[in-house]
Amino acid sequence: MTLAPPASEPQSSESDQRRYVREMFTAIAPRYDLLNRLLSLGIDRRWRRAAVDALGWEAKPDGLYLDACAGTLDLAAELARRRAFSGRVVGADFSARMLRLGAGKARPEVVRPAAADTLDLPFPGGRFDGAMVAFGVRNLADLDAGLVELARVLRPGARLVILEFTTPAWAPFRALYLFYFHRLLPLIGRAVSRHPTAYSYLPASVSTFPAPDALRERLARAGFHDCAYSLLTGGIAALHWGTR
Ligand SMILES: C[S@@+](CC[C@H](N)C(=O)[O-])C[C@H]1O[C@@H](n2cnc3c(N)ncnc32)[C@H](O)[C@@H]1O
């Protein structure tokens, strides 16, 4: 799927979209964590804990795990702080500034940042014992290619966990949520981040992203089996998983 950035910034190709997304996250990086906490009222932390719970790392606590589109490394740090975890996490993102700002969140010998594009990961096939992506795949210029690339770097039997926004189905909550997400959030996001379009891009990208059933099928097509999802917080977010 190719997602068009806001109409005010016309883009013409996949590489334009990649650049737009990378520059946008690089620009908002210093306020990214603050806005996550503010705009989700702190619920994003609970969602990331659920993502790590779904990874199945307990089967191989000393394994090597990938946090793709890792941003400021919140998900990688969440796995690193689990008491029984003795493995390593590579946090990969194509915005080096996002990675740098997350550097203090976990011990460097446990979480290693890697400046890398999820569509072209610099790792050999079958390298990782599990992978997770929080709020990342929605931003990929080619979702299917990204899922195939994530499948490639996982060993057979390893799990991929994806955390993404979705749109609540229950009409009364949906109406309230859409008002917040499309009207209030862009205003707050723009005021705090001082970026003109990043927090309009967020709801726009969610509304064109595949619904949970469709994403489950895309995961299966990319080579994952036992694909399933569960909705979080009334369907604001969805946790997907599949086995390589
Ligand atoms: C919404 S942030 C999510 C960050 C982090 N996973 C979290 O939970 O807060 C999306 C991140 O994906 C990164 N990103 C988007 N497309 C990417 C790509 N093709 N390759 C690597 N990183 C990408 C952006 O730079 C950004 O840091």
Coordinates of N, CA and C and ligand atoms in Angstrom, one line a residue:
M1 N 0.8 -1.2 0.0 CA 0.0 0.0 0.0 C 0.9 1.2 0.0
T2 N 0.5 2.2 -0.8 CA 1.3 3.4 -0.8 C 0.4 4.5 -0.2
L3 N 0.9 5.1 0.8 CA 0.1 6.1 1.5 C 0.5 7.5 1.1
A4 N -0.5 8.3 0.7 CA -0.1 9.6 0.2 C 0.0 10.5 1.5
P5 N 1.2 11.2 1.6 CA 1.3 12.2 2.6 C 0.3 13.4 2.4
P6 N 0.1 14.3 3.4 CA -0.9 15.3 3.3 C -0.8 16.0 1.9
A7 N -2.0 16.4 1.4 CA -2.1 17.0 0.1 C -1.2 18.3 0.0
S8 N -1.0 19.0 1.1 CA -0.2 20.2 1.1 C 1.3 19.9 0.7
E9 N 1.7 18.6 0.8 CA 3.1 18.3 0.4 C 3.0 17.2 -0.7
P10 N 2.8 17.6 -1.9 CA 2.6 16.5 -2.9 C 3.8 15.7 -3.1
Q11 N 3.6 14.3 -3.2 CA 4.7 13.4 -3.3 C 4.4 12.6 -4.6
S12 N 5.4 12.1 -5.2 CA 5.1 11.4 -6.5 C 5.6 9.9 -6.5
S13 N 6.4 9.5 -5.6 CA 6.9 8.2 -5.7 C 7.2 7.6 -4.3
E14 N 7.5 6.3 -4.3 CA 7.8 5.6 -3.1 C 9.0 6.3 -2.4
S15 N 10.0 6.6 -3.1 CA 11.2 7.2 -2.4 C 10.8 8.6 -1.8
D16 N 9.9 9.3 -2.5 CA 9.5 10.6 -1.9 C 8.8 10.4 -0.6
Q17 N 8.0 9.3 -0.6 CA 7.3 9.0 0.7 C 8.2 8.6 1.8
R18 N 9.2 7.8 1.4 CA 10.2 7.4 2.5 C 10.9 8.7 3.0
R19 N 11.3 9.6 2.1 CA 12.0 10.8 2.6 C 11.1 11.6 3.4
Y20 N 9.8 11.8 3.0 CA 8.9 12.6 3.8 C 8.7 12.0 5.2
V21 N 8.6 10.7 5.3 CA 8.4 10.0 6.6 C 9.6 10.2 7.5
R22 N 10.8 10.0 6.9 CA 12.0 10.0 7.6 C 12.3 11.5 8.1
E23 N 12.1 12.4 7.2 CA 12.3 13.8 7.6 C 11.3 14.3 8.7
M24 N 10.1 13.8 8.6 CA 9.0 14.2 9.5 C 9.4 13.6 10.9
F25 N 9.8 12.3 11.0 CA 10.1 11.8 12.4 C 11.4 12.4 12.9
T26 N 12.3 12.7 12.0 CA 13.5 13.3 12.5 C 13.2 14.7 13.0
A27 N 12.3 15.4 12.4 CA 11.9 16.8 12.9 C 11.2 16.8 14.2
I28 N 10.3 15.8 14.4 CA 9.5 15.8 15.6 C 10.1 15.0 16.7
A29 N 11.3 14.4 16.5 CA 11.9 13.5 17.4 C 12.0 14.0 18.9
P30 N 12.4 15.3 19.1 CA 12.6 15.8 20.4 C 11.3 15.8 21.2
R31 N 10.2 16.0 20.5 CA 8.9 16.0 21.3 C 8.1 14.7 21.1
Y32 N 8.7 13.7 20.5 CA 7.9 12.5 20.1 C 7.4 11.8 21.4
D33 N 8.3 11.5 22.3 CA 7.9 10.8 23.5 C 6.8 11.6 24.3
L34 N 7.1 12.9 24.5 CA 6.1 13.7 25.3 C 4.7 13.6 24.6
L35 N 4.7 13.8 23.3 CA 3.4 13.7 22.6 C 2.7 12.4 22.7
N36 N 3.5 11.3 22.6 CA 2.9 10.0 22.8 C 2.2 9.9 24.1
R37 N 2.9 10.3 25.2 CA 2.3 10.2 26.6 C 1.0 11.1 26.6
L38 N 1.2 12.3 26.1 CA 0.1 13.3 26.2 C -1.1 12.9 25.4
L39 N -0.9 12.5 24.2 CA -2.0 12.3 23.3 C -2.7 11.0 23.6
S40 N -2.0 10.0 24.2 CA -2.6 8.7 24.5 C -3.0 8.7 26.0
L41 N -2.8 9.8 26.7 CA -3.0 9.8 28.2 C -2.2 8.7 28.9
G42 N -1.1 8.3 28.3 CA -0.2 7.3 28.9 C -0.6 5.9 28.5
I43 N -1.6 5.7 27.8 CA -2.1 4.3 27.5 C -1.1 3.6 26.6
D44 N -0.3 4.4 25.8 CA 0.6 3.8 24.9 C 1.6 2.9 25.6
R45 N 1.9 3.2 26.8 CA 2.8 2.3 27.6 C 2.2 0.9 27.8
R46 N 0.9 0.9 28.2 CA 0.3 -0.3 28.4 C 0.3 -1.2 27.1
W47 N 0.0 -0.5 26.0 CA 0.0 -1.2 24.7 C 1.4 -1.8 24.4
R48 N 2.4 -1.1 24.7 CA 3.7 -1.6 24.4 C 4.0 -2.8 25.3
R49 N 3.6 -2.7 26.6 CA 3.8 -3.9 27.5 C 3.0 -5.1 26.9
A50 N 1.8 -4.9 26.3 CA 1.1 -6.0 25.7 C 1.8 -6.6 24.5
A51 N 2.4 -5.7 23.8 CA 3.2 -6.2 22.6 C 4.3 -7.1 23.0
V52 N 5.1 -6.7 24.0 CA 6.2 -7.5 24.5 C 5.7 -8.8 25.1
D53 N 4.5 -8.7 25.8 CA 3.9 -10.0 26.4 C 3.6 -10.9 25.2
A54 N 3.2 -10.4 24.1 CA 2.7 -11.3 23.0 C 3.9 -11.9 22.1
L55 N 5.1 -11.4 22.4 CA 6.3 -11.8 21.6 C 6.7 -13.2 21.8
G56 N 6.4 -13.8 22.9 CA 6.9 -15.2 23.2 C 8.4 -15.3 23.4
W57 N 9.0 -14.2 23.9 CA 10.5 -14.2 24.2 C 10.8 -15.2 25.3
E58 N 9.9 -15.6 26.1 CA 10.2 -16.5 27.2 C 10.7 -17.8 26.7
A59 N 10.3 -18.2 25.5 CA 10.7 -19.4 24.9 C 12.2 -19.4 24.6
K60 N 12.8 -18.2 24.4 CA 14.2 -18.1 24.2 C 14.7 -16.7 24.8
P61 N 14.8 -16.7 26.1 CA 15.1 -15.5 26.8 C 16.5 -14.9 26.5
D62 N 17.4 -15.8 26.0 CA 18.7 -15.3 25.7 C 18.9 -15.1 24.2
G63 N 17.8 -14.9 23.5 CA 17.8 -14.8 22.0 C 18.1 -13.4 21.5
L64 N 18.0 -13.2 20.2 CA 18.3 -11.9 19.6 C 16.9 -11.5 19.0
Y65 N 16.5 -10.3 19.4 CA 15.2 -9.8 19.0 C 15.3 -8.5 18.2
L66 N 14.4 -8.2 17.3 CA 14.4 -7.0 16.5 C 13.2 -6.1 16.9
D67 N 13.5 -4.9 17.1 CA 12.4 -3.9 17.2 C 12.6 -3.0 16.0
A68 N 11.7 -3.2 15.0 CA 11.8 -2.5 13.7 C 11.0 -1.2 13.8
C69 N 11.4 -0.2 13.0 CA 10.8 1.1 13.1 C 10.8 1.5 14.6
A70 N 11.9 1.4 15.2 CA 12.0 1.4 16.7 C 11.9 2.8 17.3
G71 N 12.1 3.8 16.5 CA 11.9 5.2 17.0 C 12.8 5.5 18.2
T72 N 12.2 5.9 19.3 CA 13.0 6.2 20.5 C 13.2 5.0 21.4
L73 N 13.0 3.8 20.9 CA 13.4 2.6 21.5 C 12.5 2.2 22.7
D74 N 11.3 2.7 22.8 CA 10.5 2.3 23.9 C 10.2 0.8 24.0
L75 N 9.9 0.2 22.8 CA 9.5 -1.2 22.8 C 10.8 -2.0 23.1
A76 N 11.9 -1.7 22.5 CA 13.1 -2.4 22.8 C 13.5 -2.3 24.3
A77 N 13.3 -1.2 24.9 CA 13.6 -1.0 26.3 C 12.6 -1.7 27.2
E78 N 11.4 -1.8 26.7 CA 10.4 -2.6 27.5 C 10.8 -4.1 27.6
L79 N 11.2 -4.6 26.5 CA 11.7 -6.0 26.5 C 13.0 -6.1 27.3
A80 N 13.9 -5.2 27.2 CA 15.2 -5.2 27.9 C 15.0 -5.2 29.4
R81 N 13.9 -4.6 29.9 CA 13.7 -4.5 31.3 C 13.0 -5.7 32.0
R82 N 12.6 -6.6 31.1 CA 11.9 -7.8 31.7 C 13.0 -8.6 32.5
R83 N 12.6 -9.0 33.7 CA 13.6 -9.6 34.6 C 14.3 -10.8 34.1
A84 N 13.5 -11.7 33.4 CA 14.1 -13.0 33.0 C 14.8 -12.9 31.6
F85 N 14.7 -11.7 31.0 CA 15.3 -11.5 29.7 C 16.8 -11.4 29.8
S86 N 17.5 -12.2 29.1 CA 19.0 -12.2 29.1 C 19.6 -12.0 27.7
G87 N 18.7 -11.7 26.7 CA 19.2 -11.7 25.3 C 19.5 -10.3 24.9
R88 N 19.5 -10.0 23.6 CA 19.8 -8.7 23.0 C 18.7 -8.2 22.2
V89 N 18.6 -6.9 22.0 CA 17.5 -6.4 21.1 C 18.2 -5.4 20.2
V90 N 18.0 -5.5 18.9 CA 18.4 -4.5 17.9 C 17.2 -3.6 17.6
G91 N 17.4 -2.3 17.9 CA 16.4 -1.3 17.6 C 16.8 -0.7 16.3
A92 N 16.0 -1.0 15.2 CA 16.3 -0.5 13.9 C 15.4 0.6 13.4
D93 N 15.9 1.7 12.9 CA 15.1 2.8 12.5 C 15.8 3.6 11.4
F94 N 15.1 4.2 10.5 CA 15.9 5.0 9.5 C 16.1 6.5 9.9
S95 N 15.6 6.8 11.1 CA 15.8 8.1 11.6 C 16.9 8.0 12.7
A96 N 18.1 8.3 12.5 CA 19.2 8.2 13.5 C 18.9 9.1 14.7
R97 N 18.2 10.2 14.4 CA 17.9 11.1 15.5 C 16.9 10.5 16.5
M98 N 15.9 9.8 16.0 CA 15.0 9.1 16.9 C 15.7 8.1 17.8
L99 N 16.6 7.3 17.1 CA 17.4 6.3 17.9 C 18.3 7.0 18.9
R100 N 18.9 8.1 18.6 CA 19.8 8.8 19.5 C 19.1 9.2 20.8
L101 N 17.8 9.7 20.5 CA 17.1 10.3 21.7 C 16.6 9.2 22.6
G102 N 16.6 7.9 22.1 CA 16.2 6.8 23.0 C 17.3 6.1 23.6
A103 N 18.5 6.6 23.4 CA 19.7 5.9 23.8 C 19.8 5.6 25.3
G104 N 19.3 6.4 26.1 CA 19.5 6.2 27.6 C 18.5 5.3 28.2
K105 N 17.6 4.7 27.4 CA 16.4 4.0 27.9 C 16.8 2.6 28.4
A106 N 17.9 2.0 27.8 CA 18.2 0.7 28.2 C 19.8 0.5 28.1
R107 N 20.3 -0.5 28.8 CA 21.7 -0.7 28.8 C 22.2 -0.9 27.4
P108 N 23.3 -0.2 26.9 CA 23.7 -0.4 25.5 C 24.1 -1.8 25.2
E109 N 24.6 -2.6 26.2 CA 25.0 -3.9 25.8 C 23.7 -4.8 25.6
V110 N 22.5 -4.3 25.9 CA 21.3 -5.1 25.7 C 20.6 -4.6 24.5
V111 N 20.4 -3.3 24.4 CA 19.7 -2.7 23.2 C 20.7 -2.0 22.3
R112 N 20.8 -2.5 21.1 CA 21.8 -1.9 20.2 C 21.0 -1.2 19.1
P113 N 21.2 0.1 18.9 CA 20.5 0.8 17.8 C 21.1 0.5 16.5
A114 N 20.3 0.5 15.4 CA 20.9 0.3 14.1 C 20.1 1.2 13.1
A115 N 20.8 2.1 12.4 CA 20.2 2.9 11.4 C 19.9 2.1 10.2
A116 N 18.7 1.7 10.0 CA 18.3 0.8 8.9 C 16.9 1.0 8.5
D117 N 16.7 0.7 7.2 CA 15.4 0.8 6.6 C 14.7 -0.5 6.7
T118 N 13.5 -0.6 7.2 CA 12.8 -1.8 7.4 C 12.5 -2.5 6.0
L119 N 12.5 -1.7 5.0 CA 12.3 -2.3 3.7 C 13.5 -3.0 3.1
D120 N 14.7 -2.8 3.8 CA 15.9 -3.3 3.3 C 16.9 -3.5 4.5
L121 N 16.5 -4.5 5.3 CA 17.2 -4.7 6.6 C 18.6 -5.3 6.4
P122 N 19.6 -4.7 7.0 CA 21.0 -5.2 6.8 C 21.4 -6.4 7.7
F123 N 20.5 -7.4 7.7 CA 20.7 -8.6 8.5 C 20.5 -9.8 7.6
P124 N 21.3 -10.9 7.9 CA 21.1 -12.1 7.2 C 19.7 -12.8 7.5
G125 N 19.3 -13.6 6.6 CA 18.0 -14.3 6.8 C 18.1 -15.2 8.0
G126 N 16.9 -15.2 8.7 CA 16.8 -16.1 9.9 C 17.6 -15.7 11.1
R127 N 18.0 -14.4 11.1 CA 18.9 -13.9 12.2 C 18.2 -13.8 13.5
F128 N 16.9 -13.4 13.5 CA 16.2 -13.0 14.8 C 15.3 -14.1 15.3
D129 N 15.2 -14.1 16.7 CA 14.3 -15.1 17.4 C 12.9 -14.5 17.6
G130 N 12.7 -13.3 17.2 CA 11.4 -12.6 17.3 C 11.6 -11.2 16.8
A131 N 10.5 -10.6 16.3 CA 10.5 -9.2 15.9 C 9.2 -8.5 16.3
M132 N 9.3 -7.2 16.6 CA 8.1 -6.4 16.9 C 8.2 -5.1 16.2
V133 N 7.1 -4.5 16.0 CA 7.0 -3.2 15.3 C 5.8 -2.5 16.0
A134 N 6.1 -1.3 16.6 CA 5.0 -0.6 17.2 C 4.8 0.7 16.4
F135 N 3.6 0.9 15.8 CA 3.2 2.1 15.1 C 4.2 2.4 14.0
G136 N 4.7 1.3 13.4 CA 5.7 1.5 12.3 C 5.3 1.1 11.0
V137 N 4.7 -0.1 10.9 CA 4.4 -0.6 9.5 C 3.4 0.3 8.7
R138 N 2.6 1.0 9.4 CA 1.7 2.0 8.8 C 2.4 3.0 7.9
N139 N 3.7 3.3 8.3 CA 4.5 4.3 7.7 C 5.3 3.8 6.5
L140 N 5.3 2.5 6.3 CA 6.1 1.9 5.2 C 5.6 2.3 3.9
A141 N 6.5 2.6 3.0 CA 6.0 3.0 1.6 C 5.4 1.8 0.9
D142 N 5.9 0.6 1.3 CA 5.3 -0.6 0.7 C 5.1 -1.7 1.8
L143 N 3.9 -1.7 2.3 CA 3.6 -2.6 3.5 C 3.9 -4.0 3.2
D144 N 3.5 -4.5 2.1 CA 3.8 -6.0 1.8 C 5.3 -6.3 1.7
A145 N 6.0 -5.4 1.1 CA 7.5 -5.6 1.0 C 8.1 -5.6 2.4
G146 N 7.6 -4.7 3.2 CA 8.1 -4.6 4.6 C 7.8 -5.9 5.4
L147 N 6.6 -6.5 5.2 CA 6.3 -7.7 6.0 C 7.1 -8.9 5.5
V148 N 7.3 -8.9 4.1 CA 8.2 -10.0 3.6 C 9.6 -9.8 4.1
E149 N 10.1 -8.6 4.2 CA 11.4 -8.4 4.7 C 11.6 -8.8 6.2
L150 N 10.5 -8.5 7.0 CA 10.5 -8.9 8.4 C 10.5 -10.4 8.5
A151 N 9.7 -11.1 7.6 CA 9.7 -12.6 7.6 C 11.1 -13.1 7.2
R152 N 11.8 -12.5 6.3 CA 13.1 -12.9 5.9 C 14.1 -13.0 7.1
V153 N 14.1 -12.0 7.9 CA 15.1 -11.9 9.0 C 14.7 -12.8 10.2
L154 N 13.6 -13.4 10.2 CA 13.2 -14.2 11.3 C 13.5 -15.7 11.1
R155 N 13.9 -16.4 12.1 CA 14.1 -17.8 11.9 C 12.8 -18.5 11.9
P156 N 12.7 -19.7 11.3 CA 11.4 -20.4 11.3 C 10.9 -20.7 12.7
G157 N 9.7 -20.4 13.0 CA 9.1 -20.6 14.3 C 9.1 -19.3 15.1
A158 N 9.9 -18.3 14.7 CA 9.9 -17.0 15.4 C 8.6 -16.2 15.2
R159 N 8.3 -15.3 16.1 CA 7.1 -14.6 16.1 C 7.3 -13.1 15.7
L160 N 6.4 -12.6 14.9 CA 6.3 -11.2 14.7 C 5.1 -10.6 15.4
V161 N 5.3 -9.5 16.1 CA 4.2 -8.8 16.8 C 4.1 -7.4 16.2
I162 N 3.0 -7.0 15.8 CA 2.7 -5.7 15.3 C 1.7 -5.0 16.1
L163 N 2.0 -3.8 16.6 CA 1.1 -2.9 17.3 C 0.7 -1.7 16.4
E164 N -0.5 -1.6 16.1 CA -0.9 -0.5 15.2 C -2.2 0.2 15.7
F165 N -2.4 1.4 15.3 CA -3.7 2.0 15.5 C -4.7 1.4 14.6
T166 N -6.0 1.4 15.0 CA -7.1 1.1 14.1 C -8.3 1.9 14.6
T167 N -9.4 1.7 13.9 CA -10.6 2.6 14.2 C -11.6 1.8 14.9
P168 N -12.1 2.3 16.1 CA -13.1 1.6 16.9 C -14.4 1.3 16.0
A169 N -15.0 0.1 16.2 CA -16.2 -0.2 15.4 C -17.5 0.2 16.1
W170 N -17.5 0.3 17.4 CA -18.8 0.6 18.1 C -19.1 2.1 17.9
A171 N -20.2 2.4 17.2 CA -20.5 3.7 16.7 C -20.4 4.9 17.7
P172 N -20.9 4.8 18.9 CA -20.8 5.9 19.8 C -19.4 6.3 20.2
F173 N -18.6 5.2 20.5 CA -17.2 5.4 20.8 C -16.4 5.9 19.6
R174 N -16.8 5.3 18.4 CA -16.1 5.7 17.2 C -16.2 7.2 16.9
A175 N -17.5 7.7 17.1 CA -17.7 9.1 16.8 C -16.9 10.0 17.7
L176 N -16.9 9.6 18.9 CA -16.1 10.4 19.9 C -14.6 10.4 19.6
Y177 N -14.2 9.2 19.3 CA -12.8 8.9 19.0 C -12.3 9.7 17.7
L178 N -13.2 9.6 16.7 CA -12.8 10.3 15.4 C -12.8 11.8 15.6
F179 N -13.6 12.3 16.5 CA -13.6 13.7 16.7 C -12.2 14.1 17.4
Y180 N -11.9 13.3 18.4 CA -10.6 13.5 19.0 C -9.4 13.4 18.1
F181 N -9.4 12.2 17.3 CA -8.3 11.9 16.5 C -8.1 12.8 15.3
H182 N -9.2 13.2 14.7 CA -9.1 14.0 13.5 C -9.2 15.5 13.8
R183 N -9.7 15.9 14.9 CA -9.9 17.4 15.2 C -8.9 17.9 16.3
L184 N -9.0 17.2 17.5 CA -8.2 17.8 18.6 C -6.7 17.4 18.5
L185 N -6.5 16.1 18.2 CA -5.1 15.6 18.2 C -4.2 16.4 17.2
P186 N -4.6 16.7 16.0 CA -3.8 17.5 15.1 C -3.4 18.9 15.7
L187 N -4.4 19.5 16.4 CA -4.2 20.8 17.0 C -3.1 20.8 18.1
I188 N -3.3 19.8 19.0 CA -2.4 19.6 20.1 C -1.0 19.3 19.5
G189 N -1.0 18.3 18.6 CA 0.3 17.8 18.0 C 1.0 18.9 17.3
R190 N 0.3 19.8 16.6 CA 1.0 20.9 15.9 C 1.6 21.9 16.9
A191 N 0.8 22.2 17.9 CA 1.2 23.2 18.9 C 2.5 22.7 19.6
V192 N 2.5 21.4 20.0 CA 3.6 21.0 20.8 C 4.8 20.6 20.0
S193 N 4.6 20.0 18.8 CA 5.7 19.5 18.0 C 6.3 20.7 17.1
R194 N 5.4 21.6 16.9 CA 5.7 22.8 15.9 C 6.0 22.2 14.5
H195 N 5.5 21.1 14.2 CA 5.6 20.5 12.9 C 4.2 20.7 12.2
P196 N 4.2 21.3 11.0 CA 3.0 21.7 10.4 C 2.0 20.5 10.0
T197 N 2.6 19.3 9.7 CA 1.7 18.3 9.1 C 1.8 16.9 9.9
A198 N 2.8 16.7 10.7 CA 3.0 15.4 11.3 C 1.8 14.8 12.0
Y199 N 1.1 15.7 12.7 CA 0.0 15.1 13.5 C -1.4 15.3 12.7
S200 N -1.3 15.7 11.5 CA -2.4 15.5 10.6 C -2.2 14.2 9.8
Y201 N -0.9 14.0 9.5 CA -0.5 12.7 8.8 C -0.9 11.5 9.6
L202 N -0.8 11.6 11.0 CA -1.1 10.4 11.8 C -2.5 9.9 11.6
P203 N -3.6 10.8 11.8 CA -4.9 10.2 11.6 C -5.2 9.9 10.1
A204 N -4.6 10.6 9.2 CA -4.8 10.3 7.8 C -4.2 9.0 7.4
S205 N -3.0 8.7 8.0 CA -2.4 7.4 7.7 C -3.2 6.2 8.3
V206 N -3.8 6.5 9.5 CA -4.6 5.4 10.1 C -5.8 5.1 9.3
S207 N -6.4 6.2 8.8 CA -7.7 5.9 8.0 C -7.5 5.2 6.7
T208 N -6.3 5.2 6.2 CA -6.0 4.5 4.9 C -5.3 3.2 5.1
F209 N -5.0 2.9 6.4 CA -4.3 1.6 6.7 C -5.3 0.5 6.7
P210 N -4.8 -0.8 6.3 CA -5.8 -1.9 6.3 C -6.4 -2.2 7.7
A211 N -7.6 -2.5 7.7 CA -8.3 -2.9 9.0 C -7.7 -4.2 9.5
P212 N -8.0 -4.5 10.7 CA -7.3 -5.7 11.3 C -7.4 -7.0 10.5
D213 N -8.6 -7.3 10.0 CA -8.8 -8.6 9.3 C -7.9 -8.5 8.0
A214 N -7.9 -7.4 7.3 CA -7.1 -7.3 6.1 C -5.6 -7.4 6.4
L215 N -5.2 -6.8 7.5 CA -3.8 -6.9 7.9 C -3.4 -8.3 8.2
R216 N -4.3 -9.0 8.9 CA -4.0 -10.4 9.2 C -3.8 -11.2 7.9
E217 N -4.6 -10.9 6.8 CA -4.4 -11.6 5.6 C -3.1 -11.2 4.9
R218 N -2.7 -10.0 5.0 CA -1.4 -9.5 4.4 C -0.3 -10.2 5.1
L219 N -0.4 -10.4 6.4 CA 0.6 -11.1 7.2 C 0.7 -12.6 6.7
A220 N -0.4 -13.2 6.4 CA -0.4 -14.6 6.0 C 0.2 -14.6 4.6
R221 N -0.1 -13.7 3.7 CA 0.5 -13.6 2.4 C 2.0 -13.4 2.4
A222 N 2.5 -12.7 3.4 CA 3.9 -12.4 3.5 C 4.7 -13.6 4.0
G223 N 4.0 -14.7 4.4 CA 4.7 -15.9 4.8 C 4.6 -16.3 6.3
F224 N 3.6 -15.6 7.0 CA 3.4 -15.9 8.4 C 2.2 -16.9 8.6
H225 N 2.3 -17.8 9.6 CA 1.2 -18.6 9.9 C 0.7 -18.4 11.3
D226 N -0.5 -19.0 11.6 CA -1.1 -18.7 12.9 C -1.3 -17.2 13.2
C227 N -1.7 -16.5 12.2 CA -1.9 -15.0 12.3 C -3.2 -14.7 13.0
A228 N -3.1 -13.8 14.0 CA -4.3 -13.4 14.7 C -4.1 -12.0 15.3
Y229 N -5.1 -11.5 15.8 CA -5.0 -10.1 16.4 C -5.9 -10.0 17.6
S230 N -5.7 -9.0 18.5 CA -6.7 -8.7 19.5 C -6.7 -7.2 19.5
L231 N -8.0 -6.7 19.7 CA -8.2 -5.2 19.8 C -7.9 -4.7 21.2
L232 N -7.3 -3.5 21.3 CA -7.0 -2.9 22.6 C -7.8 -1.6 22.8
T233 N -8.1 -1.4 24.0 CA -8.8 -0.1 24.4 C -10.0 0.2 23.5
G234 N -10.9 -0.7 23.4 CA -12.1 -0.4 22.6 C -11.9 -0.4 21.1
G235 N -10.7 -0.9 20.7 CA -10.5 -0.9 19.2 C -9.7 0.3 18.7
I236 N -9.1 1.1 19.6 CA -8.2 2.2 19.2 C -6.9 1.6 18.5
A237 N -6.5 0.5 19.1 CA -5.3 -0.1 18.6 C -5.5 -1.6 18.5
A238 N -4.6 -2.2 17.7 CA -4.7 -3.7 17.5 C -3.3 -4.3 17.6
L239 N -3.3 -5.4 18.3 CA -2.1 -6.2 18.4 C -2.2 -7.4 17.5
H240 N -1.3 -7.5 16.6 CA -1.2 -8.6 15.6 C 0.0 -9.5 15.9
W241 N -0.2 -10.8 15.6 CA 1.0 -11.6 15.7 C 0.9 -12.7 14.7
G242 N 2.0 -13.2 14.3 CA 2.1 -14.3 13.3 C 3.4 -15.0 13.5
T243 N 3.5 -16.3 13.1 CA 4.7 -17.1 13.3 C 5.3 -17.3 11.9
R244 N 6.6 -17.2 11.9 CA 7.4 -17.3 10.6 C 7.4 -18.8 10.3
Ligands
LIG1 C1 5.3 6.3 15.0 S1 7.0 6.0 15.1 C2 7.1 4.6 16.2 C3 8.3 4.5 17.0 C4 8.3 3.4 18.0 N1 8.2 2.1 17.4 C5 7.3 3.6 19.1 O1 6.6 2.7 19.4 O2 7.2 4.7 19.6 C6 7.5 5.4 13.6 C7 8.9 5.1 13.4 O3 9.1 4.4 12.2 C8 10.3 4.8 11.5 N2 10.2 4.4 10.1 C9 9.2 4.6 9.3 N3 9.4 4.0 8.1 C10 10.6 3.4 8.3 C11 11.4 2.6 7.4 N4 11.0 2.3 6.2 N5 12.5 2.0 7.9 C12 12.9 2.3 9.2 N6 12.2 3.1 10.0 C13 11.1 3.6 9.6 C14 10.2 6.4 11.7 O4 11.5 6.9 11.6 C15 9.7 6.4 13.2 O5 10.8 6.5 14.1

